[in-house]
PDB file of C-alpha atoms in Angstrom:
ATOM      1  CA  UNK T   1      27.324  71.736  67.355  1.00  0.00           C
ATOM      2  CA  UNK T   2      24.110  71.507  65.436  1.00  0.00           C
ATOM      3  CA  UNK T   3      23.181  68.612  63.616  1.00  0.00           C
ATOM      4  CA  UNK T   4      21.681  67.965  60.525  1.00  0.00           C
ATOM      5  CA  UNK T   5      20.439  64.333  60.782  1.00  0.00           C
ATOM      6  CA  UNK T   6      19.462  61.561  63.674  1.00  0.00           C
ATOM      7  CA  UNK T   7      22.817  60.156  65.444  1.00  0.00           C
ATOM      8  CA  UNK T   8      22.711  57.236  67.995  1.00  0.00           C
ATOM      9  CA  UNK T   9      23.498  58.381  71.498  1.00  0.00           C
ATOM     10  CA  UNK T  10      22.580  58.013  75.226  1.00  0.00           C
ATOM     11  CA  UNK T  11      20.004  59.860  77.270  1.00  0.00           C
ATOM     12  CA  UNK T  12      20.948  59.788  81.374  1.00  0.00           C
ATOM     13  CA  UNK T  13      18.069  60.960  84.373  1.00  0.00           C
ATOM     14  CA  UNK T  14      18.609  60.767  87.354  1.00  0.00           C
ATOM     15  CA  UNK T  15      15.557  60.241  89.900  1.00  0.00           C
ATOM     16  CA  UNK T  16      15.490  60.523  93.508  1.00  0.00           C
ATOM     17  CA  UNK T  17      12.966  58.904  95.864  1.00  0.00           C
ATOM     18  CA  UNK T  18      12.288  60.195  99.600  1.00  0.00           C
ATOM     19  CA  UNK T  19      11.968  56.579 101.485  1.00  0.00           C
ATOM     20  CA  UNK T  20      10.672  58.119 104.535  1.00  0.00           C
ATOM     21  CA  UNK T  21       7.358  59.503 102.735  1.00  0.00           C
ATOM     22  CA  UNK T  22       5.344  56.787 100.564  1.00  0.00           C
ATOM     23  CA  UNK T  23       2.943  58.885  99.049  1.00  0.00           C
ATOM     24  CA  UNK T  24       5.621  61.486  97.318  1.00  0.00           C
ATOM     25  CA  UNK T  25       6.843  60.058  93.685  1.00  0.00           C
ATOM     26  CA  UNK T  26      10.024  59.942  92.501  1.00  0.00           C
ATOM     27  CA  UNK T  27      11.653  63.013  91.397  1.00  0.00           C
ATOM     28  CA  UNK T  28      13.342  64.185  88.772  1.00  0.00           C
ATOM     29  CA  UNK T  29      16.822  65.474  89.822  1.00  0.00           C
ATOM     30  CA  UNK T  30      19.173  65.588  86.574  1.00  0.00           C
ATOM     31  CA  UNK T  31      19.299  64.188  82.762  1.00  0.00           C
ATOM     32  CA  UNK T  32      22.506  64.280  80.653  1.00  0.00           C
ATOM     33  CA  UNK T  33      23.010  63.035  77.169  1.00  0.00           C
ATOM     34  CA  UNK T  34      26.174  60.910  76.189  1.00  0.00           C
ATOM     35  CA  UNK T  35      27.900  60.104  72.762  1.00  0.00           C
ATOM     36  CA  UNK T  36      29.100  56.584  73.766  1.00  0.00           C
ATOM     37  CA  UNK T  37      28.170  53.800  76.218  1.00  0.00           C
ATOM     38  CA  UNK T  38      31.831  54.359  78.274  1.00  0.00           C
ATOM     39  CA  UNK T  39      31.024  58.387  78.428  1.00  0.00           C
ATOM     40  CA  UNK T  40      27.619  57.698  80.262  1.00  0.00           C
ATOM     41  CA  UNK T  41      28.991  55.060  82.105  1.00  0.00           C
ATOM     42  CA  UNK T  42      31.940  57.406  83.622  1.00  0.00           C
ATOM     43  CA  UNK T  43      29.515  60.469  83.911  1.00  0.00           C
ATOM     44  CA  UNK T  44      27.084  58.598  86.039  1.00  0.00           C
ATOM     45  CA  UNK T  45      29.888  57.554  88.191  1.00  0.00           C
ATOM     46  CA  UNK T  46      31.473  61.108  88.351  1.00  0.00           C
ATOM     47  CA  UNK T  47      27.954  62.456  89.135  1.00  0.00           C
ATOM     48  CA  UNK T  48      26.963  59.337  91.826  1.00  0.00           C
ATOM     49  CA  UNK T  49      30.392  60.857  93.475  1.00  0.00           C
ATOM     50  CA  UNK T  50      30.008  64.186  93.590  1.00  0.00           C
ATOM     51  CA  UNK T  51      26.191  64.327  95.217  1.00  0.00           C
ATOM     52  CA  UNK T  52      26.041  60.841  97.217  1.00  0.00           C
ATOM     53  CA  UNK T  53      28.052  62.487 100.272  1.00  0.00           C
ATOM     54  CA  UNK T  54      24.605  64.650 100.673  1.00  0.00           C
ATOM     55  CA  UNK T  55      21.758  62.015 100.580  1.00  0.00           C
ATOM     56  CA  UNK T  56      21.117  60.387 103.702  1.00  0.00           C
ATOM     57  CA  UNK T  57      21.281  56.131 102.733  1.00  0.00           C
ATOM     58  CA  UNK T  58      18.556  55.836 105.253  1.00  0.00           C
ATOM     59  CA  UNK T  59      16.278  58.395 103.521  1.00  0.00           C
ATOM     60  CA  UNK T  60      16.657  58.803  99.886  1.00  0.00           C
ATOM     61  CA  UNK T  61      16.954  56.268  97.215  1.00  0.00           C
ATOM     62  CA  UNK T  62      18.546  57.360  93.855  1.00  0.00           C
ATOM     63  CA  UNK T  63      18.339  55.940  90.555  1.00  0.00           C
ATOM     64  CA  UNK T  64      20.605  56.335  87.432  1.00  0.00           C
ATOM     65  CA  UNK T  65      18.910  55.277  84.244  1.00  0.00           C
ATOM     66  CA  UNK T  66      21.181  54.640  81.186  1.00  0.00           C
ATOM     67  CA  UNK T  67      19.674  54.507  77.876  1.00  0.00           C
ATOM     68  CA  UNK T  68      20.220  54.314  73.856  1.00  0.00           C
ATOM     69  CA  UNK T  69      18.300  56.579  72.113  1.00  0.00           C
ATOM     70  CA  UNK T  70      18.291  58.286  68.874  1.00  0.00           C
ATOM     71  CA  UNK T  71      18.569  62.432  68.824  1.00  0.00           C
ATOM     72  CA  UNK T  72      17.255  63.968  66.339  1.00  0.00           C
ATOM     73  CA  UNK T  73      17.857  67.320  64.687  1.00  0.00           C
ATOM     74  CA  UNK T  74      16.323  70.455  66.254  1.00  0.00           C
ATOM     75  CA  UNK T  75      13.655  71.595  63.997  1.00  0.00           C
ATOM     76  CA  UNK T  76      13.983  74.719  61.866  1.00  0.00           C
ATOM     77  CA  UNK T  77      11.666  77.340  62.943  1.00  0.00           C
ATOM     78  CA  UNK T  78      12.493  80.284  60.614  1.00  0.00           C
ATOM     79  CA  UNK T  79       9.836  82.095  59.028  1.00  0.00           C
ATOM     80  CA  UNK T  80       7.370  79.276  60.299  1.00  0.00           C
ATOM     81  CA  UNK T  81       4.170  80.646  61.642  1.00  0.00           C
ATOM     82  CA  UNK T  82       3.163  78.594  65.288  1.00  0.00           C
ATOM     83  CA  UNK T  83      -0.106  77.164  64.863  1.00  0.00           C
ATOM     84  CA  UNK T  84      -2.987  79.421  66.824  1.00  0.00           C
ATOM     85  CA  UNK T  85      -3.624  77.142  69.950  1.00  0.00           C
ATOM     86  CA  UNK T  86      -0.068  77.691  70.513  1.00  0.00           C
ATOM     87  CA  UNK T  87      -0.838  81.509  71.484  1.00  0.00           C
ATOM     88  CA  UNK T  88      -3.759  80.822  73.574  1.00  0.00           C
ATOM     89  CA  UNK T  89      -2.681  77.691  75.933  1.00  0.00           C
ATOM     90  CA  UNK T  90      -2.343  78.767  79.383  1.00  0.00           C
ATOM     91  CA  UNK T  91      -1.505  76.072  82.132  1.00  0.00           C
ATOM     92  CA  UNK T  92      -3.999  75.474  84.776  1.00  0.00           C
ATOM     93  CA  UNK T  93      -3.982  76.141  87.598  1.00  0.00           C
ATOM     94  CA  UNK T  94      -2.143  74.330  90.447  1.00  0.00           C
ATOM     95  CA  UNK T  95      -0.900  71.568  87.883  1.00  0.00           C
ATOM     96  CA  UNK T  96       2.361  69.802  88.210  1.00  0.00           C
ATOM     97  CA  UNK T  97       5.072  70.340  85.905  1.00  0.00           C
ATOM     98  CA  UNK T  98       7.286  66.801  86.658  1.00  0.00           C
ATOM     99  CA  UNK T  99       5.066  64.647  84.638  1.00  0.00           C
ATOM    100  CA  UNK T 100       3.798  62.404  87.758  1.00  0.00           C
ATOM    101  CA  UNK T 101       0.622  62.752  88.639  1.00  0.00           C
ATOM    102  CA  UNK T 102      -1.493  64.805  91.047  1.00  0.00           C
TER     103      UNK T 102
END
């Protein structure tokens, strides 16, 4: 369903930390949005269910996050030239893509 203006709603990650090694961050494992406080609430706890059985408690820590946000709209990209830097950028080399750092 598109939208065509900002709605209230709730953004859900999920991040998973390897206890044995202190030196590796957290990682990102899963994100889900939800209309309504109760629908995160019972999504977290279906998810929690479903991939808890395969963590080891002695060697993984995971942590659901539940917060309000606003979405907004997708923009419109039709007949909208990108600027040039967008044709040109090229990642370099060896750098991570999760957003922690090196």
């Amino acid at each position: 369903m598109l939208m065509d203006k900002p709605r209230r709603g709730f953004w859900c990650p999920c991040w998973t930390e390897d206890l044995t090694d202190e030196m590796q961050w957290p990682a990102l494992r899963a994100t889900f949005d939800a209309c309504s406080a109760p629908q995160a609430d019972r999504r977290v706890a279906i998810a929690l269910r479903a991939i808890s059985p395969a963590l080891d408690p002695d060697a993984s820590d995971i942590t659901w996050t539940i917060r309000p946000v606003v979405f907004l709209p997708p923009a419109r990209r039709q007949d909208i030239q990108l600027p040039p830097c967008a044709y040109v950028f090229k990642p370099q080399a060896g750098s991570s893509t999760s957003g922690a750092p090196d």
